[in-house]
Amino acid sequence: MIPFIKTVLLDLQSKKLNLEDLYFILPSKRAGVFLKHHLSTLIRQPIFTPQILSIEEFVEDLSGLQTLPNTDLIFRLYETYKSLTPENEQESFESFSKWAQILLQDFNEVDRYLIPPEHIFDYLSAIIELNHWSLETNPTQLIKNHLKFWKQLKNYYAAFRNNLLQTKQGYQGLIYREAVANLESYIEKPNDRTHIFLGFNALNTAETKIIQGLLNNNLAHIYWDIDTSFIDDTIHDAGWFTRQHRTQWSYFKTHPFNWVTSHYSEEKKIHAIGIPKLVGQAKYIGQILEELTEKDTNLSKIAVVLGEEQLLLPVLNSIPKTITKLNVTMGLALQFVPLASFFEQLFVTHKNNPSQFYFKDVISLLSHPSIYPLFETDTNNVSSTIVAHIQKHNLVYLTVSELKQIASSHSESIDLLFKSWENQPEIALKQCSELIFKMKANFDNDKQNHSLELEYLYRFNILFNQLTELNSNYDYLNSIAALQTIYKKLLSSETLDFKGEPLEGLQIMGMLESRVLDFETVIISSVNEGILPSGKTNNSFIPFDVKIENKLPTFKDKDAVYTYHFYRLLQRAKNVYILYNTEIDALKGGEKSRFITQLNIEGIHNIKHKIITPEVPIIEQKLTEIIKSPSVIEHIKVLSEKGFSPSSLTNYIRNPMDFYYEKILGIKEFEEVEENIAANTLGSVIHNSLEDFYKPLEGSLLTIEHLKTFKIQIKSMVTKHFEKLYNKNGFSSGKNLIIFEIAQRYISNFLNQEIESLKNGNEIKILLIEADETIDIKIEGLDFPIKLKGKVDRIDSFNGVTRVIDYKSGKVEQNNVEIFDWEAITTDFDKYSKSFQILCYAYMMRQKKLIQLPIEAGIISFKNLNGGFLKFGKKPSSHARTKDQLITDETLDHFEIELKKLISEICNPKLNFIEKELER
């Protein structure tokens, strides 16, 4: 295969043209590197490099204008907008910038296609006036403003154009229009330049005029790269533009239309491969490359063309280690580097100029990998200390001074992160720049290699310098929101360029970088509708029918451009791998591309289709089993001596692994900040409030006066305990206020129930409140001390019957405290955990001789107060209606047998901890 560029150079040599005097004009800069390479293989003696320009560079030279960056253009357009719009009707820069980009694109198209501006803007205004939605005879102010905007477009255009021309600057379309205006004088200048245009396809009207003007004056040669299969097919989109050039250009009426090849119909191996998701495609690209490099080590013949730029990093991570040389031409978008997410979070945190910072924003910033090293000390990381403090003290909102108190040693870093930006871009830019330099100094002091992180910092430093310059040159950024808008625009256009061998090794590129280049093996990813081609995206104020009328490009032309690029990649290739995503995503891309269907219908090549799915291993659901090693047994002995609590034993019943992790390994659940008061906090507040009320009455009879006094104190008591367990003033609004009111209501309802009981002639004597007791248990076969400990919420005497009471803030029903099978009490957590706990308390009270049997034991459920005191009951069978609700020595003797069995199982070194399969 002879590459297209080389065939052009050979033809120029055959025409006896002096190569070093030629002006080569190419679709992209990238193609110029390959042109120099092919040129070096043809010359026999050193020559001066000929002039090699991209079409944009050539047109810029011809126009005499300098291209302004897109962000500067938005500021200059706003300058024009303000000068033509009454002050009371002007939008803020932030609002303006959201639609200005579309307006710039439309100005660009109008100029590149040399449309008379007066004509199109008047036409557009008339269309809008006909089509606007209001049918009222007298239009509203909204309609008037809407129509006024469209009528003003031609004025915005004219003033903006004049503004730019005065400073010899312009956007791409204006530069093209001026280049056409200067073409005649350029042609008339005495020069011996011969322009060589090669590899072009879709040309705008300005480019067409320039190239035709040079051709007609014998100052240029043009080399198309089109295959006969496309240009001779009257409906094939790949030849759409070249067919128009051949028939419409006057030059080709007297000159042959050369450089139509027939490479596409040559034998090729084409594979269409469906793979789920982007990462799946990246991994499979690595697999293809591994297979290819086993057969042929000449990597420069292979190109990986990525349909989506976010696939770049996954592909780089999937390249086989055997590939040591590669060249990435597309660059890594700066918005995908880790530092970008940090600054995004920083803008989000400061955007609304808060006086207090939400804890999640604080944790996100302090835990970010880019900032975390700033808080490193010899012994720990202060960032982790701050996060732990927030979680421990349940802080939902924090001020800068509070953060500095927690981390006084790093107050400078706290200031840089959290000191108010006061909604002023100058302060924001200054603090962001200082942060960058502080991060740089920290990396410089570290002995490890941080070259990549320093490169990120350098590029972000340039970006913030650009923002600072824009802010000082144009006084339009008057809020952090406006600054963020421009920051995002700059960030989206910036890339980190890779260093590589431009002509050696594997070539990784985007679709547009592949123009004019040829490879024997091509791997194309993301060949899905909505990506290749991109489909009906219409980012323009100009309606479709107006574009058609004025011969402006539409999405159909864009599709034809991508059709050409796609087929041109296949033209000289021998091996083609077309990858597409089988998982349809409405936002990023749909079903497999029409290009694949078209390849099938053409019937020129035999396309091999296959669907690839990742190998999913069969994962056997094995329940975890922990052997009771000597170390584990020692931990069990320590735990036994401290005492098993009823909750720890029910935890074991539910799942032995939970017991092992929590009690043996000491792994606690992660304590999250309670943004809204959690159920366990509500329960603790109710328990603690009732303890404070009833504790002074131990040994006394409960009276109605006591309860009425308690009712008056409910709010202050609940407030005190919420402040202890949650935080001060954290329950004065929103969901927390509702939960605060619920706690008061629960206690009030409970006290009302107690009052009602006393009014009905019942006698209640408070015996013990929150009785915290520990007892010894002797178990045959175990030679170490075993204790059972627990805290009973309340023991009272109700009309002479002793009651052991456990409070529950959740909902409990009567059937939750009834059993019929003693053996099931230590195996069935869902049915019997409540019964197990209250029997534990009764058993402990008997052992401590604090009660006289028979007694009653049960639960008072605050979510089921109407159920009253839910007494434990023993039934002869599951369906029996009768039950024994008195707890006797016989009851507790039965329970003791099962309790000892359970503790023996936990302590037995021969019985491992085996995970239970829980219902999800």
CSV table of N, CA, C and O in Angstrom, one decimal, residues 40 123 139 156 193 226 228 247 250 328 342 353 357 383 426 429 471 478 556 607 621 638 656 861 864:
chain,number,residue,atom,x,y,z
A,40,SER,N,11.0,13.0,3.0
A,40,SER,CA,12.3,12.7,3.3
A,40,SER,C,12.7,11.4,2.6
A,40,SER,O,13.9,11.1,2.4
A,123,TYR,N,-34.4,37.9,6.8
A,123,TYR,CA,-35.2,36.7,6.5
A,123,TYR,C,-35.5,35.9,7.8
A,123,TYR,O,-36.7,35.5,8.0
A,139,PRO,N,-49.4,42.3,21.0
A,139,PRO,CA,-48.4,41.4,21.7
A,139,PRO,C,-48.0,41.9,23.1
A,139,PRO,O,-48.0,43.1,23.3
A,156,TYR,N,-26.2,43.5,15.9
A,156,TYR,CA,-25.1,42.8,16.7
A,156,TYR,C,-24.0,42.4,15.8
A,156,TYR,O,-22.8,42.6,16.1
A,193,ARG,N,4.7,31.3,-6.3
A,193,ARG,CA,4.2,30.2,-5.4
A,193,ARG,C,3.2,29.3,-6.2
A,193,ARG,O,2.4,29.7,-6.9
A,226,ILE,N,-10.5,10.3,-3.3
A,226,ILE,CA,-11.9,9.7,-3.3
A,226,ILE,C,-11.8,8.5,-4.1
A,226,ILE,O,-11.1,8.3,-5.1
A,228,THR,N,-13.6,5.5,-6.5
A,228,THR,CA,-14.6,5.4,-7.5
A,228,THR,C,-15.9,4.8,-7.0
A,228,THR,O,-17.0,5.2,-7.4
A,247,THR,N,-19.0,18.5,-10.5
A,247,THR,CA,-20.0,19.0,-11.4
A,247,THR,C,-20.2,20.6,-11.4
A,247,THR,O,-20.6,21.2,-12.4
A,250,SER,N,-16.2,25.4,-12.2
A,250,SER,CA,-15.9,25.7,-13.6
A,250,SER,C,-14.5,25.2,-14.0
A,250,SER,O,-14.3,24.9,-15.2
A,328,VAL,N,0.0,9.4,20.8
A,328,VAL,CA,-1.4,9.8,21.1
A,328,VAL,C,-1.6,11.2,20.5
A,328,VAL,O,-0.9,12.2,21.0
A,342,PHE,N,-11.4,18.6,41.7
A,342,PHE,CA,-11.2,19.4,42.9
A,342,PHE,C,-11.7,20.8,42.7
A,342,PHE,O,-12.5,21.3,43.5
A,353,ASN,N,-21.8,31.7,48.0
A,353,ASN,CA,-21.2,32.5,49.1
A,353,ASN,C,-21.7,32.2,50.5
A,353,ASN,O,-22.3,33.0,51.2
A,357,PHE,N,-20.4,26.1,55.9
A,357,PHE,CA,-20.2,25.1,54.8
A,357,PHE,C,-20.9,23.8,55.2
A,357,PHE,O,-20.7,23.3,56.3
A,383,SER,N,-6.4,16.3,57.8
A,383,SER,CA,-7.6,16.2,57.1
A,383,SER,C,-8.5,15.1,57.6
A,383,SER,O,-9.7,15.2,57.8
A,426,GLU,N,-12.2,38.2,41.6
A,426,GLU,CA,-10.8,38.5,41.9
A,426,GLU,C,-10.3,37.7,43.1
A,426,GLU,O,-9.2,37.2,43.0
A,429,LEU,N,-10.0,33.9,42.1
A,429,LEU,CA,-8.8,33.6,41.2
A,429,LEU,C,-7.5,33.7,42.0
A,429,LEU,O,-6.6,32.9,41.8
A,471,ASN,N,-10.5,38.7,33.2
A,471,ASN,CA,-11.2,39.4,34.2
A,471,ASN,C,-10.7,40.9,34.3
A,471,ASN,O,-11.5,41.8,34.6
A,478,ASN,N,-18.9,39.6,37.3
A,478,ASN,CA,-19.3,40.2,38.5
A,478,ASN,C,-19.8,39.2,39.5
A,478,ASN,O,-20.4,39.6,40.5
A,556,LYS,N,-27.3,17.0,8.0
A,556,LYS,CA,-27.1,16.0,6.9
A,556,LYS,C,-25.7,16.2,6.3
A,556,LYS,O,-25.1,15.2,5.9
A,607,ILE,N,-18.4,-9.0,5.5
A,607,ILE,CA,-18.2,-8.4,6.9
A,607,ILE,C,-18.5,-9.6,7.9
A,607,ILE,O,-19.5,-10.2,7.8
A,621,GLN,N,-21.7,-19.2,45.7
A,621,GLN,CA,-22.0,-18.5,46.9
A,621,GLN,C,-21.6,-19.4,48.1
A,621,GLN,O,-22.3,-20.2,48.6
A,638,VAL,N,-11.9,-13.0,76.9
A,638,VAL,CA,-11.9,-11.6,77.3
A,638,VAL,C,-13.3,-11.0,77.3
A,638,VAL,O,-13.8,-10.4,78.3
A,656,PRO,N,-23.7,-15.1,62.9
A,656,PRO,CA,-22.5,-15.2,63.7
A,656,PRO,C,-21.3,-14.3,63.2
A,656,PRO,O,-20.5,-13.9,63.9
A,861,SER,N,-44.0,-0.4,73.2
A,861,SER,CA,-43.6,0.1,71.9
A,861,SER,C,-44.2,1.5,71.7
A,861,SER,O,-45.5,1.6,71.7
A,864,ASN,N,-46.6,1.7,69.0
A,864,ASN,CA,-47.8,0.9,69.2
A,864,ASN,C,-48.3,1.0,70.6
A,864,ASN,O,-48.5,0.0,71.3
